[in-house]
Short mmCIF file of C-alpha atoms and ligand atoms in Angstrom, two decimals:
data_model
loop_
_atom_site.label_atom_id
_atom_site.label_comp_id
_atom_site.label_asym_id
_atom_site.label_seq_id
_atom_site.Cartn_x
_atom_site.Cartn_y
_atom_site.Cartn_z
CA UNK A 1 -0.05 0.04 0.06
CA UNK A 2 1.38 3.36 -0.82
CA UNK A 3 0.59 5.93 2.20
CA UNK A 4 0.05 9.33 1.80
CA UNK A 5 2.77 11.75 3.74
CA UNK A 6 3.05 15.85 3.85
CA UNK A 7 6.29 17.20 4.49
CA UNK A 8 6.40 21.07 6.07
CA UNK A 9 9.80 22.67 5.26
CA UNK A 10 11.02 26.53 5.58
CA UNK A 11 14.09 26.74 3.79
CA UNK A 12 16.82 24.58 1.52
CA UNK A 13 14.80 21.36 2.08
CA UNK A 14 17.25 18.88 1.63
CA UNK A 15 15.42 16.32 3.84
CA UNK A 16 12.36 16.96 1.63
CA UNK A 17 14.54 16.05 -1.35
CA UNK A 18 15.98 12.51 0.76
CA UNK A 19 12.13 11.74 1.56
CA UNK A 20 11.03 12.30 -2.18
CA UNK A 21 14.04 10.69 -4.01
CA UNK A 22 13.13 7.50 -1.74
CA UNK A 23 9.14 7.91 -2.05
CA UNK A 24 10.35 8.36 -6.45
CA UNK A 25 12.72 5.02 -6.27
CA UNK A 26 10.71 2.70 -4.23
CA UNK A 27 12.63 2.93 -0.94
CA UNK A 28 9.50 4.41 1.05
CA UNK A 29 6.04 3.36 0.42
CA UNK A 30 4.48 6.18 0.03
CA UNK A 31 4.04 9.32 -2.09
CA UNK A 32 4.41 13.08 -0.80
CA UNK A 33 0.50 14.49 -1.26
CA UNK A 34 1.66 17.84 0.14
CA UNK A 35 4.51 19.77 0.67
CA UNK A 36 3.56 23.02 3.21
CA UNK A 37 5.93 25.94 3.18
CA UNK A 38 5.19 28.74 5.26
CA UNK A 39 7.86 30.90 3.22
CA UNK A 40 6.93 31.13 -0.32
CA UNK A 41 10.24 31.43 -2.68
CA UNK A 42 11.98 28.88 -0.38
CA UNK A 43 14.47 26.56 -1.98
CA UNK A 44 12.31 23.40 -1.24
CA UNK A 45 9.46 25.11 -3.23
CA UNK A 46 11.83 24.47 -6.22
CA UNK A 47 12.57 21.15 -5.26
CA UNK A 48 8.82 20.05 -5.00
CA UNK A 49 8.33 21.51 -8.01
CA UNK A 50 11.14 19.05 -9.81
CA UNK A 51 9.19 16.32 -7.99
CA UNK A 52 6.01 16.81 -9.11
CA UNK A 53 4.64 17.30 -5.43
CA UNK A 54 1.85 19.71 -4.91
CA UNK A 55 2.97 22.68 -3.04
CA UNK A 56 0.93 24.69 -0.27
CA UNK A 57 3.35 28.04 0.05
CA UNK A 58 1.69 30.64 2.35
CA UNK A 59 2.31 34.13 4.21
CA UNK A 60 1.47 33.37 8.31
CA UNK A 61 1.11 36.97 7.92
CA UNK A 62 -1.58 37.15 5.50
CA UNK A 63 -3.58 35.04 8.30
CA UNK A 64 -5.29 36.62 11.34
CA UNK A 65 -3.84 33.97 13.48
CA UNK A 66 -1.98 30.55 13.63
CA UNK A 67 -5.00 28.49 14.38
CA UNK A 68 -6.46 30.14 10.85
CA UNK A 69 -3.68 28.94 8.71
CA UNK A 70 -3.63 25.81 10.75
CA UNK A 71 -6.97 25.01 9.93
CA UNK A 72 -6.86 25.46 6.42
CA UNK A 73 -3.85 22.93 6.52
CA UNK A 74 -5.50 20.32 8.49
CA UNK A 75 -8.37 20.88 5.86
CA UNK A 76 -5.84 20.01 2.87
CA UNK A 77 -4.26 17.36 5.02
CA UNK A 78 -7.67 15.27 5.09
CA UNK A 79 -8.94 16.00 1.85
CA UNK A 80 -5.69 14.49 0.34
CA UNK A 81 -5.65 11.10 3.18
CA UNK A 82 -2.44 12.38 4.65
CA UNK A 83 -1.54 9.70 7.43
CA UNK A 84 1.79 10.97 8.54
CA UNK A 85 3.43 14.52 8.72
CA UNK A 86 7.20 14.97 8.36
CA UNK A 87 8.17 18.56 9.37
CA UNK A 88 11.52 19.15 7.84
CA UNK A 89 13.31 22.23 8.53
CA UNK A 90 9.66 23.66 9.49
CA UNK A 91 10.77 26.85 11.42
CA UNK A 92 7.68 27.39 13.33
CA UNK A 93 6.18 25.97 16.26
CA UNK A 94 3.02 23.49 15.55
CA UNK A 95 -0.21 24.89 17.20
CA UNK A 96 -3.17 23.25 19.04
CA UNK A 97 -5.17 23.34 15.91
CA UNK A 98 -3.02 21.15 13.87
CA UNK A 99 -1.85 19.15 17.23
CA UNK A 100 -5.72 18.36 17.90
CA UNK A 101 -6.38 17.45 13.89
CA UNK A 102 -3.22 15.04 13.43
CA UNK A 103 -1.75 14.63 17.11
CA UNK A 104 0.52 11.53 17.24
CA UNK A 105 0.86 11.43 13.44
CA UNK A 106 3.40 14.54 13.14
CA UNK A 107 7.20 14.02 13.36
CA UNK A 108 10.39 16.23 13.47
CA UNK A 109 14.09 15.77 12.64
CA UNK A 110 16.55 17.45 14.66
CA UNK A 111 20.38 17.88 14.46
CA UNK A 112 21.26 17.04 17.63
CA UNK A 113 20.86 14.16 20.36
CA UNK A 114 17.81 15.34 22.01
CA UNK A 115 17.44 16.03 24.85
CA UNK A 116 20.73 17.90 24.52
CA UNK A 117 20.71 20.98 22.25
CA UNK A 118 16.90 21.57 21.48
CA UNK A 119 16.46 25.05 19.56
CA UNK A 120 17.00 26.43 16.20
CA UNK A 121 20.57 26.49 16.11
CA UNK A 122 21.47 22.96 17.71
CA UNK A 123 24.56 22.30 15.56
CA UNK A 124 26.55 25.56 16.23
CA UNK A 125 25.54 25.19 19.89
CA UNK A 126 26.62 21.57 20.42
CA UNK A 127 29.78 22.67 18.64
CA UNK A 128 30.54 25.56 20.85
CA UNK A 129 30.17 23.54 23.92
CA UNK A 130 32.76 21.29 22.09
CA UNK A 131 30.93 17.99 22.38
CA UNK A 132 32.68 14.98 20.75
CA UNK A 133 29.47 12.77 19.63
CA UNK A 134 27.00 14.98 17.61
CA UNK A 135 23.87 13.33 16.45
CA UNK A 136 20.31 13.58 14.99
CA UNK A 137 16.69 12.66 16.58
CA UNK A 138 13.38 11.97 15.18
CA UNK A 139 10.71 12.47 17.52
CA UNK A 140 6.82 13.17 17.65
CA UNK A 141 5.98 16.52 17.94
CA UNK A 142 3.80 17.43 20.99
CA UNK A 143 2.89 21.17 22.29
CA UNK A 144 6.96 21.31 23.59
CA UNK A 145 9.94 22.39 21.90
CA UNK A 146 11.68 19.51 20.48
CA UNK A 147 10.36 17.64 23.46
CA UNK A 148 8.03 15.04 22.30
CA UNK A 149 8.53 11.28 22.41
CA UNK A 150 11.88 10.37 20.87
CA UNK A 151 11.63 7.59 18.00
CA UNK A 152 14.84 7.23 16.78
CA UNK A 153 18.39 8.58 16.89
CA UNK A 154 21.93 8.39 15.08
CA UNK A 155 24.95 9.47 16.35
CA UNK A 156 28.00 11.28 14.60
CA UNK A 157 31.33 11.21 16.13
CA UNK A 158 33.29 14.26 15.12
CA UNK A 159 36.55 15.67 17.06
CA UNK A 160 37.58 18.25 14.06
CA UNK A 161 37.01 21.72 14.04
CA UNK A 162 35.66 22.54 10.77
CA UNK A 163 31.83 23.63 11.34
CA UNK A 164 30.64 22.83 7.56
CA UNK A 165 32.28 19.59 7.30
CA UNK A 166 30.38 18.61 10.14
CA UNK A 167 27.12 20.34 9.15
CA UNK A 168 27.64 18.22 5.86
CA UNK A 169 27.67 15.00 8.23
CA UNK A 170 25.23 15.67 10.30
CA UNK A 171 22.80 16.39 7.42
CA UNK A 172 24.22 12.76 5.30
CA UNK A 173 23.23 11.11 8.70
CA UNK A 174 19.50 13.02 8.64
CA UNK A 175 18.68 11.89 4.91
CA UNK A 176 19.44 8.18 5.93
CA UNK A 177 17.69 8.34 9.29
CA UNK A 178 14.78 10.17 8.00
CA UNK A 179 13.88 7.86 5.19
CA UNK A 180 14.73 4.49 7.62
CA UNK A 181 12.52 5.83 10.21
CA UNK A 182 9.52 6.92 8.23
CA UNK A 183 10.03 3.52 6.23
CA UNK A 184 9.60 1.64 9.56
CA UNK A 185 6.80 3.69 11.10
CA UNK A 186 4.65 3.22 7.67
CA UNK A 187 5.46 -0.62 7.56
CA UNK A 188 4.26 -0.80 11.06
C1 LIG B 1 17.57 20.28 9.40
O1 LIG B 1 19.09 20.22 10.33
C2 LIG B 1 16.74 19.69 10.48
O2 LIG B 1 17.13 18.76 11.31
C3 LIG B 1 16.35 21.05 11.21
O3 LIG B 1 16.32 21.82 9.92
C4 LIG B 1 17.24 21.44 9.07
C5 LIG B 1 16.40 21.90 7.65
O4 LIG B 1 17.56 21.24 6.56
N1 LIG B 1 15.23 20.70 11.91
P1 LIG B 1 16.92 21.33 5.31
O5 LIG B 1 15.93 22.47 4.81
O6 LIG B 1 16.07 19.72 5.21
O7 LIG B 1 18.13 20.90 4.44
#
């Protein structure tokens, strides 16, 4: 069975790309039914177009409230029969409206070994701290910031001093772990 998933992203979209490629070549038994982007013009929109994935790019400022755009998104997800929402660099906290509609079916990827280094600058924070083992976490989304139940983690050992090299290593691990974890969730 081919599941229908949605990906939410705000920027570059390399994790979107990893999931889309895995859908295209059959490693994921899924189709990305919708890509949601809160930054019209973000590079992830070009990636979605290249994969023929329907995109809803919106400006939060043009809505009266978070619950207004989240209600519209929840309706779009339901209409398309989406069973799993994958946040992939979506730089916005999921509010009660979406959590009520899709709670327990929204997952997020974070570039650190939670609960260490939550927040938007996890790689830089861990690097400045001087950790020797970095990593990636995939977790359920609840009403806390990066605090939902952990589904999977992968370590990234690194003792060098080049943050660009480190970021590239972490992103490679993210792409592999996200595809493997979504496959595992869908197959169960
Ligand atoms: C990733 O590091 C992800 O873990 C974090 O945001 C970044 C998104 O990167 N939540 P990309 O847009 O998928 O390239």
